[in-house]
Coordinates of C-alpha atoms and ligand atoms in Angstrom, one line a residue:
X1 CA -26.6 83.7 132.2
X2 CA -28.8 84.2 129.2
X3 CA -27.2 84.7 125.8
X4 CA -26.7 88.1 124.1
X5 CA -27.3 88.6 120.4
X6 CA -26.3 91.3 118.0
X7 CA -28.5 91.4 115.0
X8 CA -27.4 93.5 112.1
X9 CA -30.1 94.5 109.5
X10 CA -33.3 95.2 111.4
X11 CA -35.1 98.4 110.3
X12 CA -38.8 97.3 110.5
X13 CA -40.9 94.4 111.6
X14 CA -41.3 92.7 108.1
X15 CA -37.9 91.2 107.4
X16 CA -36.0 88.1 108.4
X17 CA -33.9 90.1 110.9
X18 CA -36.9 90.9 113.0
X19 CA -38.2 87.4 112.9
X20 CA -34.8 86.1 114.0
X21 CA -34.7 88.7 116.8
X22 CA -38.1 87.4 118.0
X23 CA -37.1 83.8 117.9
X24 CA -33.9 84.5 119.9
X25 CA -35.8 86.6 122.4
X26 CA -38.3 83.8 122.9
X27 CA -35.4 81.5 123.6
X28 CA -34.2 83.9 126.3
X29 CA -31.5 85.9 124.6
X30 CA -30.9 89.6 125.2
X31 CA -31.4 91.5 121.9
X32 CA -29.2 94.2 120.5
X33 CA -29.8 95.3 116.9
X34 CA -27.7 97.2 114.3
X35 CA -29.9 99.4 112.1
X36 CA -28.8 101.0 108.8
X37 CA -28.1 104.7 109.6
X38 CA -30.5 106.2 107.0
X39 CA -33.3 104.0 108.4
X40 CA -32.5 104.6 112.1
X41 CA -34.7 107.5 112.8
X42 CA -37.9 106.1 111.6
X43 CA -37.2 102.7 113.1
X44 CA -36.5 104.1 116.6
X45 CA -39.5 106.5 116.4
X46 CA -41.9 103.7 115.3
X47 CA -40.5 101.4 118.1
X48 CA -40.9 104.1 120.7
X49 CA -44.5 105.0 119.6
X50 CA -45.6 101.4 119.8
X51 CA -46.1 100.8 116.1
X52 CA -44.4 97.4 116.4
X53 CA -46.1 96.3 119.6
X54 CA -48.4 93.8 117.9
X55 CA -45.5 92.2 116.2
X56 CA -43.3 92.3 119.3
X57 CA -45.6 89.7 120.9
X58 CA -43.7 86.5 121.8
X59 CA -45.4 83.1 122.2
X60 CA -45.6 83.5 126.0
X61 CA -47.5 86.7 125.5
X62 CA -44.7 89.0 126.6
X63 CA -43.2 91.7 124.3
X64 CA -39.8 91.3 122.8
X65 CA -37.4 93.8 124.4
X66 CA -34.8 95.4 122.1
X67 CA -32.3 96.6 124.7
X68 CA -30.4 98.8 122.4
X69 CA -30.4 99.9 118.8
X70 CA -27.0 100.7 117.3
X71 CA -26.6 102.8 114.2
X72 CA -24.7 100.8 111.6
X73 CA -23.5 101.1 108.1
X74 CA -21.8 97.8 107.2
X75 CA -20.1 99.1 104.1
X76 CA -17.7 101.1 106.2
X77 CA -15.2 99.4 108.5
X78 CA -13.7 102.4 110.2
X79 CA -14.1 106.2 110.1
X80 CA -11.2 106.6 107.7
X81 CA -13.2 104.7 105.1
X82 CA -16.2 107.1 105.1
X83 CA -16.3 109.5 102.2
X84 CA -16.8 113.2 102.9
X85 CA -20.3 113.4 101.3
X86 CA -21.5 110.6 103.5
X87 CA -20.0 112.1 106.6
X88 CA -21.7 115.4 106.0
X89 CA -25.0 113.9 104.8
X90 CA -27.6 115.0 107.3
X91 CA -29.0 111.4 107.8
X92 CA -25.5 110.3 108.9
X93 CA -24.3 113.4 110.6
X94 CA -26.9 113.0 113.4
X95 CA -25.5 109.7 114.5
X96 CA -22.0 108.5 115.5
X97 CA -19.9 105.4 115.8
X98 CA -21.7 103.6 113.1
X99 CA -18.8 102.0 111.2
X100 CA -18.4 98.3 111.9
X101 CA -15.3 98.7 114.0
X102 CA -16.8 101.4 116.1
X103 CA -20.1 99.6 116.6
X104 CA -18.2 96.5 117.8
X105 CA -16.1 98.7 120.2
X106 CA -19.3 100.3 121.5
X107 CA -21.0 97.0 122.1
X108 CA -17.8 95.8 123.9
X109 CA -17.8 98.9 126.1
X110 CA -21.5 98.7 126.9
X111 CA -22.0 95.0 127.2
X112 CA -18.6 93.3 127.3
X113 CA -19.4 90.4 125.1
X114 CA -21.9 88.7 122.8
X115 CA -22.8 85.0 122.1
X116 CA -24.7 85.3 118.8
X117 CA -24.0 87.4 115.7
X118 CA -26.6 87.7 113.0
X119 CA -26.1 89.3 109.6
X120 CA -29.5 89.9 107.9
X121 CA -28.6 92.6 105.4
X122 CA -28.0 93.0 101.7
X123 CA -28.0 95.8 99.2
X124 CA -27.4 95.9 95.5
X125 CA -28.0 99.3 93.9
X126 CA -28.4 97.6 90.4
X127 CA -30.3 94.6 91.5
X128 CA -33.0 95.2 88.9
X129 CA -30.4 95.0 86.0
X130 CA -29.3 91.8 84.4
X131 CA -25.7 90.8 85.2
X132 CA -24.7 91.6 81.6
X133 CA -25.8 95.2 82.1
X134 CA -24.4 95.7 85.6
X135 CA -21.6 98.2 86.0
X136 CA -18.4 97.4 87.8
X137 CA -19.3 99.8 90.6
X138 CA -22.8 98.3 91.0
X139 CA -21.3 94.8 91.2
X140 CA -18.7 95.8 93.7
X141 CA -21.3 97.7 95.8
X142 CA -23.5 94.6 95.9
X143 CA -20.5 92.5 97.1
X144 CA -19.4 95.2 99.6
X145 CA -22.8 95.5 101.2
X146 CA -24.0 91.9 101.0
X147 CA -20.8 89.8 101.4
X148 CA -17.8 91.6 102.7
X149 CA -20.1 93.2 105.3
X150 CA -20.3 89.7 106.9
X151 CA -16.6 89.2 106.8
X152 CA -16.1 92.6 108.4
X153 CA -18.8 92.0 111.1
X154 CA -17.4 88.7 112.1
X155 CA -13.8 90.0 112.1
X156 CA -14.7 92.9 114.4
X157 CA -17.1 91.0 116.7
X158 CA -15.1 87.8 117.0
X159 CA -12.9 89.1 119.7
X160 CA -15.9 89.8 121.9
X161 CA -17.8 86.6 121.1
X162 CA -17.8 84.0 123.9
X163 CA -16.4 80.6 122.9
X164 CA -19.2 78.3 121.9
X165 CA -21.0 81.2 120.2
X166 CA -22.4 81.2 116.7
X167 CA -23.2 83.4 113.8
X168 CA -25.8 83.3 111.1
X169 CA -26.3 85.0 107.8
X170 CA -29.0 84.9 105.1
X171 CA -28.5 83.8 101.6
X172 CA -30.6 82.9 98.5
X173 CA -30.7 80.1 96.0
X174 CA -29.8 82.6 93.2
X175 CA -26.2 81.9 94.3
X176 CA -26.3 78.4 92.7
X177 CA -29.1 78.4 90.2
X178 CA -30.1 81.1 87.8
X179 CA -32.9 83.3 89.0
X180 CA -33.6 85.8 86.2
X181 CA -34.3 89.2 87.8
X182 CA -32.0 88.8 90.8
X183 CA -29.3 90.9 89.2
X184 CA -26.8 93.6 89.8
X185 CA -24.3 91.1 91.1
X186 CA -26.6 90.1 93.9
X187 CA -26.4 86.4 92.8
X188 CA -22.6 86.7 92.8
X189 CA -22.7 88.3 96.3
X190 CA -24.7 85.4 97.6
X191 CA -22.3 82.9 96.1
X192 CA -19.5 84.7 97.8
X193 CA -21.4 84.7 101.1
X194 CA -21.9 80.9 100.9
X195 CA -18.3 80.2 100.1
X196 CA -17.1 82.6 102.8
X197 CA -19.4 80.7 105.3
X198 CA -17.2 77.6 104.8
X199 CA -13.9 79.4 105.1
X200 CA -15.0 81.6 108.0
X201 CA -16.4 78.5 109.8
X202 CA -12.9 77.1 109.7
X203 CA -11.1 80.3 110.7
X204 CA -13.6 81.4 113.4
X205 CA -13.9 77.8 114.6
X206 CA -10.2 77.5 115.2
X207 CA -9.7 81.0 116.4
X208 CA -12.6 81.4 118.8
X209 CA -14.7 78.2 118.9
X210 CA -17.4 80.1 116.9
X211 CA -19.8 78.4 114.5
X212 CA -20.7 80.0 111.2
X213 CA -23.7 79.0 109.1
X214 CA -26.0 80.5 106.6
X215 CA -29.7 80.1 105.9
X216 CA -30.8 79.9 102.3
X217 CA -34.3 81.3 102.8
X218 CA -37.3 81.2 100.5
X219 CA -39.0 84.3 99.2
X220 CA -40.5 86.8 101.7
X221 CA -42.2 90.1 100.9
X222 CA -39.8 92.2 103.0
X223 CA -38.9 95.8 102.3
X224 CA -35.6 94.8 100.6
X225 CA -37.4 92.1 98.5
X226 CA -40.1 94.5 97.3
X227 CA -37.3 96.7 95.9
X228 CA -36.3 93.9 93.6
X229 CA -39.7 94.0 91.9
X230 CA -40.9 90.5 91.4
X231 CA -41.2 89.1 94.9
X232 CA -45.0 88.4 94.6
X233 CA -44.2 86.2 91.6
X234 CA -41.5 84.3 93.5
X235 CA -43.8 83.7 96.4
X236 CA -46.5 82.4 94.0
X237 CA -43.9 80.3 92.1
X238 CA -42.7 78.7 95.4
X239 CA -46.3 78.1 96.5
X240 CA -47.1 76.3 93.3
X241 CA -43.9 74.3 92.9
X242 CA -42.4 73.5 96.3
X243 CA -42.9 70.1 98.0
X244 CA -44.7 72.0 100.9
X245 CA -47.5 74.0 99.4
X246 CA -47.8 76.6 102.1
X247 CA -46.9 80.2 102.8
X248 CA -43.3 80.5 104.1
X249 CA -43.4 82.4 107.3
X250 CA -40.5 84.7 108.5
X251 CA -40.9 83.0 111.9
X252 CA -39.9 79.6 110.3
X253 CA -36.5 81.2 109.3
X254 CA -36.3 82.8 112.8
X255 CA -36.9 79.4 114.5
X256 CA -34.2 77.8 112.3
X257 CA -31.7 80.6 113.2
X258 CA -32.5 80.0 116.9
X259 CA -31.8 76.3 116.5
X260 CA -28.6 76.9 114.6
X261 CA -27.1 79.2 117.2
X262 CA -28.2 77.0 120.1
X263 CA -26.3 74.0 121.6
X264 CA -28.7 71.7 119.8
X265 CA -26.7 72.5 116.6
X266 CA -23.3 72.3 118.3
X267 CA -21.7 70.2 115.5
X268 CA -23.2 72.2 112.6
X269 CA -20.8 74.7 111.1
X270 CA -20.0 75.9 107.6
X271 CA -23.4 74.8 106.3
X272 CA -26.0 76.4 104.1
X273 CA -29.3 75.3 105.5
X274 CA -32.4 75.6 103.3
X275 CA -35.5 77.0 104.8
X276 CA -37.7 77.2 101.7
X277 CA -40.5 74.7 101.9
X278 CA -38.1 72.4 100.0
X279 CA -38.2 74.4 96.7
X280 CA -34.4 74.0 96.2
X281 CA -34.8 70.2 95.8
X282 CA -37.1 70.5 92.7
X283 CA -35.6 69.9 89.2
X284 CA -38.7 70.5 87.3
X285 CA -41.6 72.8 87.9
X286 CA -44.9 71.0 87.8
Ligands
NAI301 P1 -35.0 93.6 105.1 O1 -35.3 94.9 104.3 O2 -35.8 93.4 106.3 O3 -33.5 93.6 105.5 C1 -32.4 94.2 104.9 C2 -31.8 95.1 105.8 O4 -30.5 95.5 105.4 C3 -32.6 96.4 106.0 O5 -32.9 96.6 107.4 C4 -31.6 97.5 105.5 O6 -31.8 98.7 106.2 C5 -30.3 96.8 105.8 N1 -29.1 97.4 105.1 C6 -29.0 97.6 103.8 N2 -27.7 98.1 103.6 C7 -27.1 98.2 104.8 C8 -25.8 98.6 105.2 N3 -24.9 99.1 104.3 N4 -25.5 98.6 106.5 C9 -26.4 98.1 107.4 N5 -27.6 97.7 107.1 C10 -28.0 97.7 105.8 O7 -35.1 92.5 104.0 P2 -34.9 90.9 104.1 O8 -35.4 90.4 102.8 O9 -35.4 90.3 105.4 O10 -33.3 90.7 104.1 C11 -32.5 90.1 105.1 C12 -31.6 89.1 104.5 O11 -32.3 88.0 104.0 C13 -30.8 89.6 103.3 O12 -29.5 89.1 103.3 C14 -31.5 89.1 102.1 O13 -30.7 89.0 101.0 C15 -31.9 87.7 102.7 N6 -32.9 87.0 101.9 C16 -34.1 87.5 101.7 C17 -35.1 86.8 101.0 C18 -36.4 87.4 100.7 O14 -37.1 86.9 99.8 N7 -36.8 88.5 101.4 C19 -34.8 85.4 100.4 C20 -33.5 84.9 100.8 C21 -32.6 85.7 101.5

């Protein structure tokens, strides 16, 4: 049987989630995605109208099939957690079962189990503010959407993950080195995500024979990254200073994810794997 993957955090064809979906599809996996509720409509419409057909092309010429798109808001674990104003918001009211627990239950009901869980989402409402100017609620929102969302996803999907399965998340070097401009508690959120990767690798390894790794990716001009405001500068900085002076392709991160969740990586767990043209190894910009 081929593997089945649930990829949380795909809402267009520009981000890392999409590239990971493609790499997994190319390796024969069945693809389910979780899409942020406010972005659901436009994503499904674009998908249906063929807007992504060009970027659905796999190396063998076939088109990636997304077998199901699940609405998801990973800052809510179960319906009791959803505030009234969100519940009644018209972008949310049109969908149902989009808390993490409900999404996992629905996947279980419709597909039984999964082998691969991918977390490719982040959100920090105050990302453009320096940490010293970040509010408590902005900081906690960044942690909730970008770090705890992974804990919650793994917690709820673990019971339906087949032993030998694996999960992947995406992190950024700002967790361990100062990247001015990556604010709002997002650097803190990535540090939490990387630390949690180790603890969760232990817990999920013992509990369900599941591996947990995170990819520390270099800069990509995704929708989320453009919201931060200086992504073009980061891409240029990387190009100038990294050991490998080439553009970083989302597919290179996708391919690494496909490797990490495959049996080829059967002894790798709890790791932060850099896919950044080597930029993290430099101590001096030249
Ligand atoms: P993206 O915009 O393609 O992905 C972010 C996704 O998160 C979007 O689809 C958005 O709808 C979704 N999302 C936001 N809040 C959500 C919520 N509460 N529930 C469910 N989904 C939610 O952008 P990108 O850059 O590909 O981001 C994917 C991951 O890669 C993130 O963890 C990001 O921090 C990480 N990353 C990105 C880098 C970059 O330069 N683009 C560098 C290193 C890591």
